[in-house]
mmCIF file of C-alpha atoms in Angstrom:
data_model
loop_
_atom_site.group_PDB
_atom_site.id
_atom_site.type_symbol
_atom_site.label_atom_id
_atom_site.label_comp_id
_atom_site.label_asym_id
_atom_site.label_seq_id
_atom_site.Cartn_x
_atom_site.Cartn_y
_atom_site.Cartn_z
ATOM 1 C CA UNK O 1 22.841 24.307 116.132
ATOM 2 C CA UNK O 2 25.957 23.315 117.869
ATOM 3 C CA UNK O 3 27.299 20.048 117.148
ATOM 4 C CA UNK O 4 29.654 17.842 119.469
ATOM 5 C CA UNK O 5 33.151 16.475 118.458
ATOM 6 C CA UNK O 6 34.433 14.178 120.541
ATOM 7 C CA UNK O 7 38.569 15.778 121.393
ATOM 8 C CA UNK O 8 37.220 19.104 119.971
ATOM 9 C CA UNK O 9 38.271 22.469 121.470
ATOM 10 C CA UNK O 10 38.223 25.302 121.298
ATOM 11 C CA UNK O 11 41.280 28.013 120.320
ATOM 12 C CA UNK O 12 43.878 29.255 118.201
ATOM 13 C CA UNK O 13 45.528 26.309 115.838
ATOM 14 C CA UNK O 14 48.509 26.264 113.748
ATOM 15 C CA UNK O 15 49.279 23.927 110.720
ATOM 16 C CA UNK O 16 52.061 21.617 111.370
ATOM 17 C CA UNK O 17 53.856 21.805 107.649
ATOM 18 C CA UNK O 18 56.213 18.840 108.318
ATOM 19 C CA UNK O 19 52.955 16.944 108.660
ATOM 20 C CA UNK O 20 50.683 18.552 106.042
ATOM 21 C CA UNK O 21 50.678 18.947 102.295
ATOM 22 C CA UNK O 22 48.642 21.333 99.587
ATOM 23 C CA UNK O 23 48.443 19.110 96.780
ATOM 24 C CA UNK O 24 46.213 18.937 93.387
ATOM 25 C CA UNK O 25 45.755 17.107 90.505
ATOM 26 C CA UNK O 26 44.881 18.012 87.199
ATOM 27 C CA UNK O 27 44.114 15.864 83.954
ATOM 28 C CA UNK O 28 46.622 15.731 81.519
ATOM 29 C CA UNK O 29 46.954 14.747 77.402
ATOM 30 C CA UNK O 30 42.886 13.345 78.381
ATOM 31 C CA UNK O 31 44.500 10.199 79.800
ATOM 32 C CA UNK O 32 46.121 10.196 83.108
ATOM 33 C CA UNK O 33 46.530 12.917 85.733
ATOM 34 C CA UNK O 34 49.788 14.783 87.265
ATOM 35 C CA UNK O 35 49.792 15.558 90.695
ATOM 36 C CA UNK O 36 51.884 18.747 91.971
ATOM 37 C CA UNK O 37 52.384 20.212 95.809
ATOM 38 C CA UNK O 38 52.886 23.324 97.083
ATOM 39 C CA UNK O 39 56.020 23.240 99.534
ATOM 40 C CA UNK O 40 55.637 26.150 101.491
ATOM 41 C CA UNK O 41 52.038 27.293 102.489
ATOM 42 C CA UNK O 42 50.660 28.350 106.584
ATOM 43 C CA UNK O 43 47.298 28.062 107.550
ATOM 44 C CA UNK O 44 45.565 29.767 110.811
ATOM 45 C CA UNK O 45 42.492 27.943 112.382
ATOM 46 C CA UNK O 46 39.842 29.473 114.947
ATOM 47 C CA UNK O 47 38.530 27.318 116.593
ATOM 48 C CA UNK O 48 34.810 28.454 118.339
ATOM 49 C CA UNK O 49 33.226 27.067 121.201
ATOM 50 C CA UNK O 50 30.798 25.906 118.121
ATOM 51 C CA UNK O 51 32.619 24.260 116.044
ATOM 52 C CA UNK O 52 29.833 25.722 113.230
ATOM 53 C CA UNK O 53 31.693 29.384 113.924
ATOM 54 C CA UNK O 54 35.053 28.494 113.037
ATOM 55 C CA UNK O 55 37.434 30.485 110.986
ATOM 56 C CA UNK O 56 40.169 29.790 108.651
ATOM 57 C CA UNK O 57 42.862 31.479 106.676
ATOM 58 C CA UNK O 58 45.494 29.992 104.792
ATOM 59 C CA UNK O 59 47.959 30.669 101.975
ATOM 60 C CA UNK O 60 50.341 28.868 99.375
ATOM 61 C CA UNK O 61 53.298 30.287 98.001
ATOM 62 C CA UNK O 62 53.166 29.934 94.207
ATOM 63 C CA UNK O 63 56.712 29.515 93.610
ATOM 64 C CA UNK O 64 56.818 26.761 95.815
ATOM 65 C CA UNK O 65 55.072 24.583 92.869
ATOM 66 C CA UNK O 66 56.801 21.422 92.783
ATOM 67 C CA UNK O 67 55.229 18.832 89.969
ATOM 68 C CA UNK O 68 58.475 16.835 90.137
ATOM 69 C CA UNK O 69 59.406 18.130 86.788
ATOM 70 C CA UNK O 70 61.291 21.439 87.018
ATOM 71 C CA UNK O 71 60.742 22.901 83.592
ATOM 72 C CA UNK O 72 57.308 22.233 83.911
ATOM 73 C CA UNK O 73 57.503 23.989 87.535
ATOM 74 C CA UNK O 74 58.814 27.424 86.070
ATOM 75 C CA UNK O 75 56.676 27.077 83.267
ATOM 76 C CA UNK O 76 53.547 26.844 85.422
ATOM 77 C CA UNK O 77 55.170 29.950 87.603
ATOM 78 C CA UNK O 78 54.720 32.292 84.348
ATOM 79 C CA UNK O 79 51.761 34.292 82.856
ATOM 80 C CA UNK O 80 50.617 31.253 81.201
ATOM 81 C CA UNK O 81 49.566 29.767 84.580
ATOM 82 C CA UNK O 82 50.190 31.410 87.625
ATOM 83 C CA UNK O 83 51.529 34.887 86.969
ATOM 84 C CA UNK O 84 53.600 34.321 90.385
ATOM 85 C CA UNK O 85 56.047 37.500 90.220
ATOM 86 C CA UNK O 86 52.441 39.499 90.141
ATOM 87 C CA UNK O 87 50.409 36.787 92.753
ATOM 88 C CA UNK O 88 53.152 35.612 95.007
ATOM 89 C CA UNK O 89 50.344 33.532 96.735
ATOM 90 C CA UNK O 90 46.917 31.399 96.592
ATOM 91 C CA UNK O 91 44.464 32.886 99.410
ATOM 92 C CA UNK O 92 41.879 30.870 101.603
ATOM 93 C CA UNK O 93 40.094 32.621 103.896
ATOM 94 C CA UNK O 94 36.398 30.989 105.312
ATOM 95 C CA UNK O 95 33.306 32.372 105.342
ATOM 96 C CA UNK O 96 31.267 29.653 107.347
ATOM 97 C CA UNK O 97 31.341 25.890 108.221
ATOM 98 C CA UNK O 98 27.991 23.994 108.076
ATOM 99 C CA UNK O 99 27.096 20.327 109.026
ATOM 100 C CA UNK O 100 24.988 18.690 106.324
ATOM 101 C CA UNK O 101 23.891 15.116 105.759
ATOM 102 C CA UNK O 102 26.918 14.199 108.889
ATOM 103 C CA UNK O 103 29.500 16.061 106.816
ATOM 104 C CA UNK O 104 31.886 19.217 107.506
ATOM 105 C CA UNK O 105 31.968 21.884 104.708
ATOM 106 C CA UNK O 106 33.810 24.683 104.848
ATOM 107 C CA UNK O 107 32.827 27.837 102.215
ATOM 108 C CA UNK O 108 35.412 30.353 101.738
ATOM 109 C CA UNK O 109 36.607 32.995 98.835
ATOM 110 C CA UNK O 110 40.247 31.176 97.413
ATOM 111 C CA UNK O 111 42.045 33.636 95.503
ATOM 112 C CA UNK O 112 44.168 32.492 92.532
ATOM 113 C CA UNK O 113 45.870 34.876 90.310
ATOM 114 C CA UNK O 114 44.155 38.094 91.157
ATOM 115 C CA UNK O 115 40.945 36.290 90.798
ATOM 116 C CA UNK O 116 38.368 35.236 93.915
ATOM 117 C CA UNK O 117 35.596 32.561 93.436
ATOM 118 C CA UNK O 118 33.664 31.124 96.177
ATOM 119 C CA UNK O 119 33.952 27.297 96.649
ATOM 120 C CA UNK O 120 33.031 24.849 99.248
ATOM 121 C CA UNK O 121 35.851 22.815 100.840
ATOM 122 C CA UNK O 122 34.617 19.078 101.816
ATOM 123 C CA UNK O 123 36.178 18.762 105.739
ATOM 124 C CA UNK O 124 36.619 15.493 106.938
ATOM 125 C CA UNK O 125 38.630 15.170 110.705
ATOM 126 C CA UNK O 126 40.996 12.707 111.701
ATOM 127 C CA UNK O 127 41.109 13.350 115.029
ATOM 128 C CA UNK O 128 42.235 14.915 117.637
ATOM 129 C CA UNK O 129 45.527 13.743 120.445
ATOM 130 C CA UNK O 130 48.243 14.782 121.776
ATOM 131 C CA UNK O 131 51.881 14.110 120.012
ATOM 132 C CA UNK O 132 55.277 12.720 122.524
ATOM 133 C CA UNK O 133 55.897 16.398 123.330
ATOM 134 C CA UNK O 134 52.332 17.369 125.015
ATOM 135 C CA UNK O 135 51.159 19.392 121.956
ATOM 136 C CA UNK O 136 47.139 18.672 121.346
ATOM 137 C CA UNK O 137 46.584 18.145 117.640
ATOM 138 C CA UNK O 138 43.951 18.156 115.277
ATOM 139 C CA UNK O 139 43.921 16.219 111.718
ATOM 140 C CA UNK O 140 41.570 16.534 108.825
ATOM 141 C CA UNK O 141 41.584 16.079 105.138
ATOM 142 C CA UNK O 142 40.159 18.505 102.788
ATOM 143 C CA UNK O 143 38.988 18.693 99.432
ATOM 144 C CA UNK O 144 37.815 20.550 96.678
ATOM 145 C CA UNK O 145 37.235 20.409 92.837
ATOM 146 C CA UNK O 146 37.436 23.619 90.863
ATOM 147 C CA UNK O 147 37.211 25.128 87.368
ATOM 148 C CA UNK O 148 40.856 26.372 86.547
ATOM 149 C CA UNK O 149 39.554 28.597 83.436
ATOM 150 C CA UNK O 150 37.645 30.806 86.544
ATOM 151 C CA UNK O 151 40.375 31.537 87.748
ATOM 152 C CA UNK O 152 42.155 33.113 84.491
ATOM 153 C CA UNK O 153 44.170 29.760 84.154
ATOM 154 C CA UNK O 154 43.326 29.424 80.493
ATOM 155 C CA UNK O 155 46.565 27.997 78.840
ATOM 156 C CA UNK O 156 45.634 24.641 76.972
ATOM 157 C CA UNK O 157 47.015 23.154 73.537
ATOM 158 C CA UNK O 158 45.028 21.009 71.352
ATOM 159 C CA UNK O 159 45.920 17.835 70.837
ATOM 160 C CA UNK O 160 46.886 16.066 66.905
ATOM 161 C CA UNK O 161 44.565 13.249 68.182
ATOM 162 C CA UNK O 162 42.072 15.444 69.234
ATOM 163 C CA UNK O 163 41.274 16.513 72.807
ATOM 164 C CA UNK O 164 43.131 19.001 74.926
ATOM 165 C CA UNK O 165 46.752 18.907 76.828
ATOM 166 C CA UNK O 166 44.893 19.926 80.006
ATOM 167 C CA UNK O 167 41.636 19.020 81.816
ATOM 168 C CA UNK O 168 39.629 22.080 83.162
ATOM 169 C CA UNK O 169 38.503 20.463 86.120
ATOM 170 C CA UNK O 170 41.174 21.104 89.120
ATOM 171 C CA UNK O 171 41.178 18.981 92.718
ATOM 172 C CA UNK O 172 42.834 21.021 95.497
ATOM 173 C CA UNK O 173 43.241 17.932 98.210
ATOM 174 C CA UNK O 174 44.971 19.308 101.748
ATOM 175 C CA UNK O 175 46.104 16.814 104.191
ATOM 176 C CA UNK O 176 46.582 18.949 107.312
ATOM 177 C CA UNK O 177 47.848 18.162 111.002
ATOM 178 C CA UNK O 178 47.485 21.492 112.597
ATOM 179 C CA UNK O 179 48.544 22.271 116.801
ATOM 180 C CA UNK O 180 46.592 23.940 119.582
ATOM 181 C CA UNK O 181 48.764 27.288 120.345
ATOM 182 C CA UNK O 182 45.854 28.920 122.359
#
C-alpha cells in the first residue's frame, strides 16, 4: 500500500533543533504533572518513495535533562533515574511506519538506560514548505506513553498521605521541524 502526502518527498532529512523539542511529562505527588526537555538530542529521517518504508533514528543526550529545577536535574542524571555517566543517551531507532484508521504510527526499539522496549510512536505531520532561505521542511508532532518501571526507572517514595511521589506512566511528546538535505 502506498499512501499519498500532499508536499511529501522523498530523501535524507535532518531535525532542525532550534525548532524542535524532546519533552515528557510525568505525574508527580498524584496531583499535578512536571514537564522536563531534553536540550540537546539529533534525529535522522529516511524518507522512501513510500512513505510506509521510512526510517528513523534519533537520540537524546541524558545530561541535557532540564526540568527547570537544577537539583532535581542532577538528581534525575544519577543511578536513581538515568544512570547517565553509564547511558550517555536515549536511543530511537524505527522498525516500520503503518497507516491505520488515517493515522501515522511509527514502531521502533527506544533504549533507556541499557534497557530496549518496543513502543509505537503516534505521528501526526504538520506539513511540509519551504522556510525564507529555500530549505524544504517537514513538521510533525509525535507522541508516546510509556511505563518508566520497564525501563529500570524504579525510584519512587511513598507518600504520608498515601500514594506515590511519582506516576509510572511516562509521555515522551516530540515537536519536530526537520530539513530536506538529500
Amino acid at each position: 500500500m502506498t499512501i499519498e502526502i500532499p508536499g511529501y518527498k522523498a530523501g535524507t532529512w535532518t531535525i532542525d533543533p532550534a525548532h524542535s523539542e524532546v519533552g515528557f511529562s510525568i505525574r508527580h505527588l498524584m496531583i499535578s504533572k512536571v514537564k522536563g526537555v531534553f536540550e540537546n538530542f539529533d534525529a535522522t529521517f529516511v524518507t522512501a518513495e513510500n512513505p510506509l518504508e521510512s526510517k528513523v533514528t534519533a537520540k537524546a543526550d541524558v545530561a541535557s535533562i532540564n526540568t527547570k529545577d537544577k537539583n532535581r536535574d542532577a538528581h534525575l542524571r544519577t543511578g536513581d533515574f538515568f544512570l547517565a555517566e553509564e547511558h550517555p543517551t536515549i536511543d530511537f531507532v524505527s522498525t516500520g511506519v503503518r497507516h491505520e484508521n488515517g493515522e501515522f504510527l511509527v514502531d521502533g526499539d527506544l533504549t533507556i538506560k541499557g534497557v530496549t522496549k518496543p513502543v509505537t510512536f503516534e505521528f501526526d505531520f504538520g506539513g511540509f514548505g519551504q522556510d525564507p532561505y529555500g530549505n524544504y521542511k517537514a513538521g510533525a508532532t509525535a507522541k508516546t506513553k510509556i511505563n518508566r518501571e520497564d525501563f529500570g526507572l524504579t525510584y519512587n517514595a511513598a507518600l504520608e498521605t498515601g500514594g506515590m511521589l511519582l506516576g509510572d506512566e511516562v509521555t515522551i511528546t516530540l515537536e519536530l521541524q526537520a530539513v530536506l538535505a538529500s
